[in-house]
Amino acid sequence: MDKTVPDLATAVAGIEDGMVLMVGGFGGSGAPIELIHALIDRFKATGSPKSLTVVNNNAGNGRIGIAAMIDAGMVAKMICSFPRSADPRAFTEKYLAGEIGLELVPQGTLAERIRAGGAGIPAFYTPASYGTDVAKGKPVAEFDGKHYVQERWLKADVAIIKAELADTLGNLTYRKAARNFSPLMASAAAKTIVQATKIVQPGEIDPEHVVTPGIFVDAIVEVSDPKQEEALMREGVAYA
Amino acid sequence: MTSKLSNAQIAWRAAQDIEDGAYVNLGIGFPEMVAKFQPPGKQAIFHTENGVLNFGEAPAAGEEDWDLINAGKKAITLRPGAAFFHHADSFAMVRGGHLDVAILGTYEVAENGDLANWSTGPKGVPAVGGAMDLVHGAKRVAVITDHVTKDDKPKLVKRCTLPLTGVGCVTRVYTSLAVLDIENGRFVLREKLPTMSVAELQAVTGAEMVLPDQIGDLVAPEL
């Protein structure tokens, strides 16, 4: 078995109009910039994929990454906890114009909904948001004298994530705080596409060090010198 | 009223109550300042929502590694004994009762412990981040804040008027004028500026304070 694919364009070829797309990363840390930009390249060349629902903690920064997807007109809706950033123009302008949807989810609830999606748990109860506007319309239950809000699992058609090391079976490690949502998203998507800084042979990653087991991974492309979103921001790069 | 504590002094006061070895989450912005004022001999372990325990100070300019950031997207460094983990584990630490203290900023805090710190109303783009999770689970949820708004309205109120972050969740409030606990649905005055009378403090507080026999002086060093 070998899950590697030859290039970025091949890696993102199966992402179709209207899909739910999870994108790893928290701000720039862990953002799979090259996979995102390959998706934008395809959209510019073919008009697809569009009408995407994108799941990420944030809603893009500047004119690169998810912000560039929004600028390009590929995103119908964001599911996120914090659609603000140093330069949130792309999302803010479309949101205030009513051109993009928003499902605002508390950060821990977002993480747990994705985890539940990957773990086959259709719903769970959390104390977060009880008694707030965010809980409106959601079932509430009392356990041991405290109130909790029912939340549903969150699954995706495709997840695109960034890893540090991948072996050809899809076992992954991450760099520093860059793992954040990615291990959860890898489990919650029907298809998980990984850009890895280095691809190695099975056995070269100590099993004790594997963070995401290969069972959650479908395709891997090597991007040996990945760009960092925050660094691109500071260079003033615009992709859209 | 002649003076009030600066933000740094409020953060300093809050830092004095953090026990050695406590696991602590500091909210984005003003609360991050609390980390600078750890008393000698008391070492807290700081948690950030995006998956780091035991991070240290900001790196020098030019030394940033942008894969190593805190929840405010600022570059951080690691202390010996740091750990990385994914977001579901991070919020298990939060909601599961494993943090000793969470310190947050606020727009309003009510005498019943309700907190409003995520939205000033329906204008603009709503953003909640981790605030609604953080107010549940930490053993102590403290707020640091100016005692009044920029236009001199009380931030300590009977009931919040802004959208709530959490219900009945705040246990202690450190302000520019006083330290108060929230007990049995009331603000209990623990410390106040020595230059201020109780009547003067009550006049800028939006709910009636409970006055115990002992009220300490709120004194912070020049910072």
Coordinates of C-alpha atoms in Angstrom, one line a residue:
Chain A
M1 CA 0.0 0.0 0.0
D2 CA 1.3 3.5 -0.9
K3 CA -0.9 6.5 -0.3
T4 CA 1.4 9.1 -1.8
V5 CA 0.2 11.1 -4.8
P6 CA 2.6 12.7 -7.3
D7 CA 1.6 16.4 -7.0
L8 CA -0.8 18.9 -5.4
A9 CA -3.1 19.1 -8.3
T10 CA -3.7 15.3 -8.2
A11 CA -4.2 15.5 -4.4
V12 CA -7.1 18.0 -4.6
A13 CA -8.6 16.6 -7.8
G14 CA -11.5 14.9 -6.0
I15 CA -12.9 17.9 -4.2
E16 CA -16.2 18.8 -5.8
D17 CA -18.8 21.6 -5.7
G18 CA -20.9 21.8 -2.6
M19 CA -18.7 19.6 -0.4
V20 CA -18.0 20.1 3.3
L21 CA -14.2 20.7 3.5
M22 CA -12.3 20.7 6.8
V23 CA -9.1 22.7 6.7
G24 CA -6.5 22.0 9.4
G25 CA -4.7 24.8 11.3
F26 CA -5.3 27.4 13.9
G27 CA -4.5 30.8 12.4
G28 CA -1.3 30.1 10.4
S29 CA -0.1 27.3 12.6
G30 CA -0.8 24.1 10.7
A31 CA -2.5 25.8 7.8
P32 CA -2.0 23.6 4.6
I33 CA -1.3 26.6 2.4
E34 CA 0.0 24.7 -0.6
L35 CA -3.1 22.4 -0.7
I36 CA -5.4 25.4 -0.4
H37 CA -3.6 27.3 -3.1
A38 CA -3.8 24.2 -5.4
L39 CA -7.5 24.2 -4.9
I40 CA -7.7 27.8 -5.8
D41 CA -5.6 27.1 -8.9
R42 CA -8.1 24.5 -10.0
F43 CA -11.1 26.8 -9.3
K44 CA -9.5 29.6 -11.4
A45 CA -8.8 27.1 -14.3
T46 CA -12.1 25.2 -14.2
G47 CA -14.7 27.1 -12.0
S48 CA -14.7 24.3 -9.6
P49 CA -14.9 23.5 -6.7
K50 CA -17.3 26.2 -5.6
S51 CA -20.2 26.5 -3.0
L52 CA -17.9 24.9 -0.4
T53 CA -18.7 24.7 3.3
V54 CA -15.4 25.2 5.0
V55 CA -14.7 24.1 8.6
N56 CA -11.7 25.8 10.4
N57 CA -11.2 27.6 13.6
N58 CA -10.9 30.9 11.8
A59 CA -12.1 32.4 8.5
G60 CA -8.9 33.4 6.9
N61 CA -6.3 36.2 7.2
G62 CA -5.2 38.6 4.6
R63 CA -5.2 37.6 0.9
I64 CA -3.9 34.0 1.2
G65 CA -5.1 30.6 2.3
I66 CA -8.8 30.4 3.3
A67 CA -9.1 34.2 2.9
A68 CA -8.0 33.8 -0.7
M69 CA -10.6 31.0 -1.2
I70 CA -13.3 33.3 0.1
D71 CA -12.0 36.2 -2.1
A72 CA -12.1 33.9 -5.1
G73 CA -15.8 33.1 -4.4
M74 CA -15.4 29.4 -3.7
V75 CA -16.9 29.4 -0.2
A76 CA -20.6 29.4 0.6
K77 CA -20.4 29.0 4.3
M78 CA -17.8 29.0 7.2
I79 CA -18.2 26.8 10.3
C80 CA -15.8 28.3 12.8
S81 CA -15.3 29.7 16.3
F82 CA -13.5 33.0 15.5
P83 CA -14.0 34.6 12.1
R84 CA -11.6 37.5 13.0
S85 CA -7.9 37.9 12.4
A86 CA -5.2 40.5 11.9
D87 CA -6.7 41.2 8.4
P88 CA -10.2 39.7 8.2
R89 CA -11.4 41.7 5.2
A90 CA -12.2 38.7 2.9
F91 CA -14.7 37.2 5.3
T92 CA -16.0 40.4 6.8
E93 CA -16.9 42.0 3.5
K94 CA -18.7 39.0 2.2
Y95 CA -20.5 38.4 5.5
L96 CA -21.7 41.9 5.9
A97 CA -22.9 41.8 2.2
G98 CA -24.8 38.6 3.0
E99 CA -22.7 36.7 0.5
I100 CA -21.4 34.1 2.8
G101 CA -22.9 32.0 5.6
L102 CA -21.6 31.6 9.1
E103 CA -22.2 28.9 11.7
L104 CA -20.5 30.2 14.9
V105 CA -19.4 27.4 17.2
P106 CA -17.5 27.7 20.5
Q107 CA -14.0 26.5 20.0
G108 CA -14.1 23.5 22.3
T109 CA -17.5 22.5 21.0
L110 CA -16.1 22.7 17.4
A111 CA -13.2 20.4 18.4
E112 CA -15.5 18.0 20.1
R113 CA -18.1 18.0 17.3
I114 CA -15.3 17.0 14.9
R115 CA -13.9 14.4 17.3
A116 CA -17.5 13.0 17.7
G117 CA -17.8 12.9 13.9
G118 CA -14.7 10.8 13.6
A119 CA -15.6 8.6 16.5
G120 CA -19.2 7.7 15.5
I121 CA -20.9 9.6 18.3
P122 CA -23.9 11.5 16.8
A123 CA -24.4 13.9 19.7
F124 CA -23.1 14.8 23.1
Y125 CA -23.7 17.3 25.9
T126 CA -21.4 20.1 26.9
P127 CA -21.7 22.9 29.5
A128 CA -20.3 25.4 26.9
S129 CA -22.9 28.0 25.7
Y130 CA -25.7 27.0 28.2
G131 CA -27.9 30.0 28.7
T132 CA -26.3 32.0 25.8
D133 CA -27.6 33.0 22.4
V134 CA -25.4 30.3 20.8
A135 CA -27.5 27.6 22.5
K136 CA -30.8 28.9 21.2
G137 CA -32.9 26.1 19.7
K138 CA -30.6 23.3 20.9
P139 CA -31.8 20.6 23.4
V140 CA -30.8 21.1 27.0
A141 CA -30.6 18.5 29.7
E142 CA -29.7 18.4 33.4
F143 CA -27.1 16.0 34.7
D144 CA -26.2 15.8 38.4
G145 CA -27.8 19.3 38.9
K146 CA -26.0 21.1 36.1
H147 CA -27.3 22.1 32.7
Y148 CA -25.8 21.0 29.4
V149 CA -26.4 21.7 25.7
Q150 CA -26.8 19.0 23.2
E151 CA -24.4 19.3 20.2
R152 CA -24.3 17.2 17.0
W153 CA -21.3 15.6 15.4
L154 CA -19.6 17.3 12.5
K155 CA -18.3 15.3 9.5
A156 CA -16.8 16.3 6.2
D157 CA -16.5 15.0 2.7
V158 CA -12.8 15.9 2.6
A159 CA -10.2 17.2 5.1
I160 CA -7.0 18.9 4.0
I161 CA -4.2 19.0 6.6
K162 CA -0.5 19.7 7.0
A163 CA 1.8 17.2 8.7
E164 CA 5.5 17.2 9.4
L165 CA 6.4 13.6 8.7
A166 CA 4.2 11.0 6.9
D167 CA 5.1 7.5 6.0
T168 CA 3.6 6.0 2.9
L169 CA 0.9 4.3 5.0
G170 CA -0.3 7.7 6.2
N171 CA 1.1 7.6 9.8
L172 CA 1.6 11.3 10.7
T173 CA 3.6 13.5 13.1
Y174 CA 3.1 17.3 13.4
R175 CA 5.3 20.2 14.1
K176 CA 5.0 22.0 17.5
A177 CA 1.5 23.5 18.0
A178 CA 0.6 22.9 14.3
R179 CA -1.4 19.7 15.1
N180 CA -4.4 21.6 16.7
F181 CA -7.5 20.4 14.8
S182 CA -5.8 18.2 12.2
P183 CA -5.8 14.8 14.0
L184 CA -9.6 15.3 14.7
M185 CA -10.3 16.4 11.1
A186 CA -8.4 13.4 9.7
S187 CA -10.8 11.1 11.5
A188 CA -14.0 13.0 10.7
A189 CA -13.6 13.3 6.9
A190 CA -14.6 10.6 4.4
K191 CA -11.3 11.5 2.6
T192 CA -8.3 13.0 4.2
I193 CA -5.6 14.6 2.1
V194 CA -2.2 15.4 3.7
Q195 CA 0.6 17.7 2.7
A196 CA 3.7 16.5 4.6
T197 CA 7.1 18.2 4.8
K198 CA 8.8 14.8 4.4
I199 CA 7.5 11.4 3.3
V200 CA 9.4 8.4 4.7
Q201 CA 9.1 4.6 4.4
P202 CA 7.0 2.5 6.8
G203 CA 9.1 1.9 9.9
E204 CA 11.0 5.2 9.8
I205 CA 8.5 6.8 12.2
D206 CA 8.7 5.2 15.7
P207 CA 5.2 3.9 16.4
E208 CA 5.5 5.6 19.8
H209 CA 5.6 8.9 18.0
V210 CA 2.7 8.5 15.6
V211 CA 0.1 11.2 16.3
T212 CA -2.4 10.4 13.6
P213 CA -2.5 6.7 12.6
G214 CA -2.6 6.0 8.9
I215 CA -6.1 4.5 9.0
F216 CA -7.4 8.1 9.0
V217 CA -5.4 9.2 6.0
D218 CA -6.1 8.6 2.3
A219 CA -3.7 10.7 0.2
I220 CA -0.3 12.2 0.9
V221 CA 1.7 14.7 -1.1
E222 CA 5.2 15.9 -0.2
V223 CA 5.7 19.7 0.1
S224 CA 9.2 19.9 1.3
D225 CA 9.5 23.6 2.0
P226 CA 6.0 24.6 3.1
K227 CA 5.0 28.2 3.4
Q228 CA 3.9 29.5 6.7
E229 CA 0.7 31.6 6.6
E230 CA 1.9 34.1 9.1
A231 CA 5.2 34.5 7.3
L232 CA 3.3 35.1 4.0
M233 CA 1.1 37.7 5.7
R234 CA 4.1 39.6 6.9
E235 CA 5.5 39.5 3.4
G236 CA 2.3 41.0 2.1
V237 CA 1.6 38.2 -0.3
A238 CA -1.8 38.1 -2.0
Y239 CA -2.9 34.8 -3.7
A240 CA -6.4 35.4 -5.0
Chain B
M1 CA -11.6 59.2 43.8
T2 CA -8.1 60.2 43.0
S3 CA -6.5 57.2 41.5
K4 CA -7.0 53.7 40.2
L5 CA -4.8 50.7 39.4
S6 CA -3.3 50.5 35.9
N7 CA -4.0 47.4 33.8
A8 CA -0.5 46.1 34.8
Q9 CA -1.3 46.6 38.4
I10 CA -4.6 44.7 38.1
A11 CA -2.8 41.9 36.4
W12 CA -0.1 41.9 39.1
R13 CA -2.8 41.6 41.8
A14 CA -4.5 38.7 40.1
A15 CA -1.1 37.0 39.7
Q16 CA -0.5 37.1 43.5
D17 CA -3.4 34.6 44.0
I18 CA -2.1 31.9 41.6
E19 CA -0.7 29.0 43.6
D20 CA 2.6 27.3 42.9
G21 CA 2.1 24.6 40.4
A22 CA -1.4 25.8 39.3
Y23 CA -2.6 25.1 35.8
V24 CA -3.7 28.4 34.4
N25 CA -5.4 29.7 31.2
L26 CA -5.1 33.4 30.5
G27 CA -7.6 34.9 28.0
I28 CA -6.5 36.7 24.9
G29 CA -5.3 40.3 25.3
F30 CA -5.2 42.0 28.7
P31 CA -5.2 38.8 30.8
E32 CA -2.0 37.6 29.0
M33 CA -0.2 40.2 31.1
V34 CA -0.8 38.2 34.3
A35 CA 2.0 35.8 33.3
K36 CA 4.5 38.6 33.7
F37 CA 3.8 39.0 37.4
Q38 CA 4.3 35.5 38.8
P39 CA 5.5 36.0 42.4
P40 CA 9.1 34.6 43.0
G41 CA 8.9 30.9 44.0
K42 CA 5.5 30.4 42.5
Q43 CA 5.6 28.7 39.1
A44 CA 2.3 28.4 37.3
I45 CA 1.9 26.2 34.2
F46 CA 0.1 28.0 31.4
H47 CA -2.3 26.3 29.1
T48 CA -3.3 27.7 25.7
E49 CA -6.4 26.4 23.8
N50 CA -4.5 25.6 20.6
G51 CA -2.6 22.8 22.3
V52 CA 0.3 23.8 24.4
L53 CA 1.0 23.4 28.2
N54 CA 3.9 25.1 29.9
F55 CA 4.7 27.8 27.5
G56 CA 6.9 30.8 28.4
E57 CA 7.5 34.3 27.3
A58 CA 7.4 35.7 23.8
P59 CA 10.5 35.2 21.7
A60 CA 12.8 38.1 20.8
A61 CA 11.8 39.9 17.6
G62 CA 13.0 37.9 14.6
E63 CA 13.1 34.6 16.6
E64 CA 9.5 33.8 16.1
D65 CA 8.4 30.3 15.0
W66 CA 4.9 30.7 13.7
D67 CA 4.0 27.1 14.3
L68 CA 4.5 27.9 18.0
I69 CA 1.8 30.4 18.9
N70 CA -0.8 30.9 21.6
A71 CA -4.6 31.3 21.3
G72 CA -4.1 35.0 20.5
K73 CA -1.9 34.0 17.5
K74 CA 1.1 35.5 19.2
A75 CA 4.5 33.7 19.1
I76 CA 5.5 32.0 22.3
T77 CA 8.4 29.9 23.6
L78 CA 8.4 26.6 25.5
R79 CA 9.6 26.0 29.1
P80 CA 11.2 22.7 30.0
G81 CA 8.5 20.2 30.5
A82 CA 6.1 21.6 27.9
A83 CA 3.6 19.4 26.0
F84 CA 1.7 19.5 22.7
F85 CA -1.8 18.0 22.2
H86 CA -4.7 18.3 19.8
H87 CA -7.7 20.5 20.3
A88 CA -10.1 17.9 21.7
D89 CA -7.5 17.0 24.5
S90 CA -7.0 20.8 25.0
F91 CA -10.7 21.3 25.7
A92 CA -10.9 18.1 27.8
M93 CA -8.5 19.9 30.1
V94 CA -10.8 23.0 30.1
R95 CA -14.2 21.4 30.5
G96 CA -13.0 18.4 32.5
G97 CA -12.1 20.4 35.5
H98 CA -8.3 20.1 35.1
L99 CA -7.4 23.8 35.1
D100 CA -7.1 25.5 38.4
V101 CA -7.7 29.0 37.2
A102 CA -9.0 30.8 34.1
I103 CA -8.5 34.6 34.0
L104 CA -10.6 36.5 31.5
G105 CA -11.4 40.0 30.5
T106 CA -15.0 41.2 30.4
Y107 CA -17.5 43.8 29.2
E108 CA -19.9 43.1 32.1
V109 CA -19.9 40.8 35.1
A110 CA -23.1 40.3 37.1
E111 CA -23.6 39.6 40.9
N112 CA -25.0 36.2 40.0
G113 CA -21.7 35.3 38.3
D114 CA -23.0 35.7 34.8
L115 CA -20.2 36.9 32.4
A116 CA -20.6 38.9 29.1
N117 CA -17.3 39.2 27.3
W118 CA -17.7 38.0 23.7
S119 CA -20.2 40.3 22.0
T120 CA -21.2 43.9 22.3
G121 CA -24.4 43.3 20.3
P122 CA -25.7 42.3 16.8
K123 CA -23.4 44.6 14.8
G124 CA -20.4 43.3 12.8
V125 CA -19.1 39.8 12.7
P126 CA -19.7 37.6 15.8
A127 CA -16.7 35.7 17.1
V128 CA -16.7 33.6 20.3
G129 CA -13.4 31.6 20.2
G130 CA -12.9 29.5 23.4
A131 CA -14.5 31.8 25.9
M132 CA -17.8 29.8 26.3
D133 CA -15.8 26.7 27.1
L134 CA -13.2 28.4 29.4
V135 CA -15.9 29.7 31.7
H136 CA -16.9 26.1 32.5
G137 CA -14.6 23.6 34.1
A138 CA -11.8 25.7 35.6
K139 CA -11.9 25.5 39.4
R140 CA -11.8 29.3 39.7
V141 CA -12.9 31.6 37.0
A142 CA -11.6 35.1 37.6
V143 CA -12.2 38.3 35.7
I144 CA -9.8 41.3 35.5
T145 CA -11.3 44.6 34.3
D146 CA -11.5 48.3 34.7
H147 CA -14.1 49.0 37.4
V148 CA -16.1 51.1 34.9
T149 CA -16.4 51.6 31.2
K150 CA -14.7 54.3 29.2
D151 CA -17.8 56.5 29.7
D152 CA -17.9 55.7 33.5
K153 CA -20.7 53.2 33.5
P154 CA -20.4 50.3 35.9
K155 CA -19.0 47.0 34.5
L156 CA -20.1 45.2 37.7
V157 CA -23.8 45.0 37.4
K158 CA -26.9 43.4 38.8
R159 CA -27.7 41.6 35.6
C160 CA -25.8 41.6 32.3
T161 CA -27.4 43.5 29.4
L162 CA -24.9 42.2 26.8
P163 CA -25.0 38.7 25.3
L164 CA -23.8 36.2 27.9
T165 CA -20.7 34.1 27.6
G166 CA -21.7 31.9 30.5
V167 CA -24.2 31.7 33.4
G168 CA -23.2 31.8 37.0
C169 CA -19.5 31.1 36.2
V170 CA -17.4 33.9 37.7
T171 CA -15.9 33.4 41.2
R172 CA -13.7 36.4 41.6
V173 CA -13.3 39.9 40.1
Y174 CA -10.1 42.0 40.1
T175 CA -10.8 45.6 39.1
S176 CA -8.9 48.9 39.0
L177 CA -10.6 49.8 42.3
A178 CA -11.3 46.6 44.2
V179 CA -11.2 42.8 44.6
L180 CA -14.6 41.1 45.0
D181 CA -15.7 37.5 45.3
I182 CA -19.0 36.3 43.9
E183 CA -20.8 34.3 46.6
N184 CA -24.4 33.3 46.8
G185 CA -25.4 35.6 44.0
R186 CA -23.7 38.7 45.5
F187 CA -20.5 40.7 45.1
V188 CA -18.6 40.4 48.4
L189 CA -16.0 43.2 48.8
R190 CA -12.6 41.8 49.8
E191 CA -10.2 44.6 49.1
K192 CA -10.5 48.2 48.0
L193 CA -8.2 51.1 47.2
P194 CA -7.3 52.6 50.6
T195 CA -7.8 56.1 49.2
M196 CA -11.5 55.4 48.4
S197 CA -14.4 55.1 50.8
V198 CA -16.9 52.2 50.6
A199 CA -19.6 54.7 49.6
E200 CA -17.5 56.0 46.7
L201 CA -16.9 52.5 45.5
Q202 CA -20.5 51.6 45.8
A203 CA -21.4 54.6 43.7
V204 CA -19.5 53.2 40.7
T205 CA -20.7 49.6 41.3
G206 CA -23.9 48.5 39.6
A207 CA -25.1 46.1 42.3
E208 CA -25.1 46.4 46.1
M209 CA -21.9 45.0 47.6
V210 CA -21.8 42.7 50.6
L211 CA -19.5 44.2 53.2
P212 CA -17.7 41.8 55.5
D213 CA -16.1 42.8 58.7
Q214 CA -12.6 42.7 57.2
I215 CA -12.0 44.6 54.0
G216 CA -8.3 44.7 52.9
D217 CA -6.4 47.4 51.3
L218 CA -5.8 47.0 47.5
V219 CA -2.2 48.0 47.1
A220 CA 0.0 47.2 44.1
P221 CA 3.6 48.3 43.4
E222 CA 4.4 50.9 40.7
L223 CA 4.9 48.9 37.5

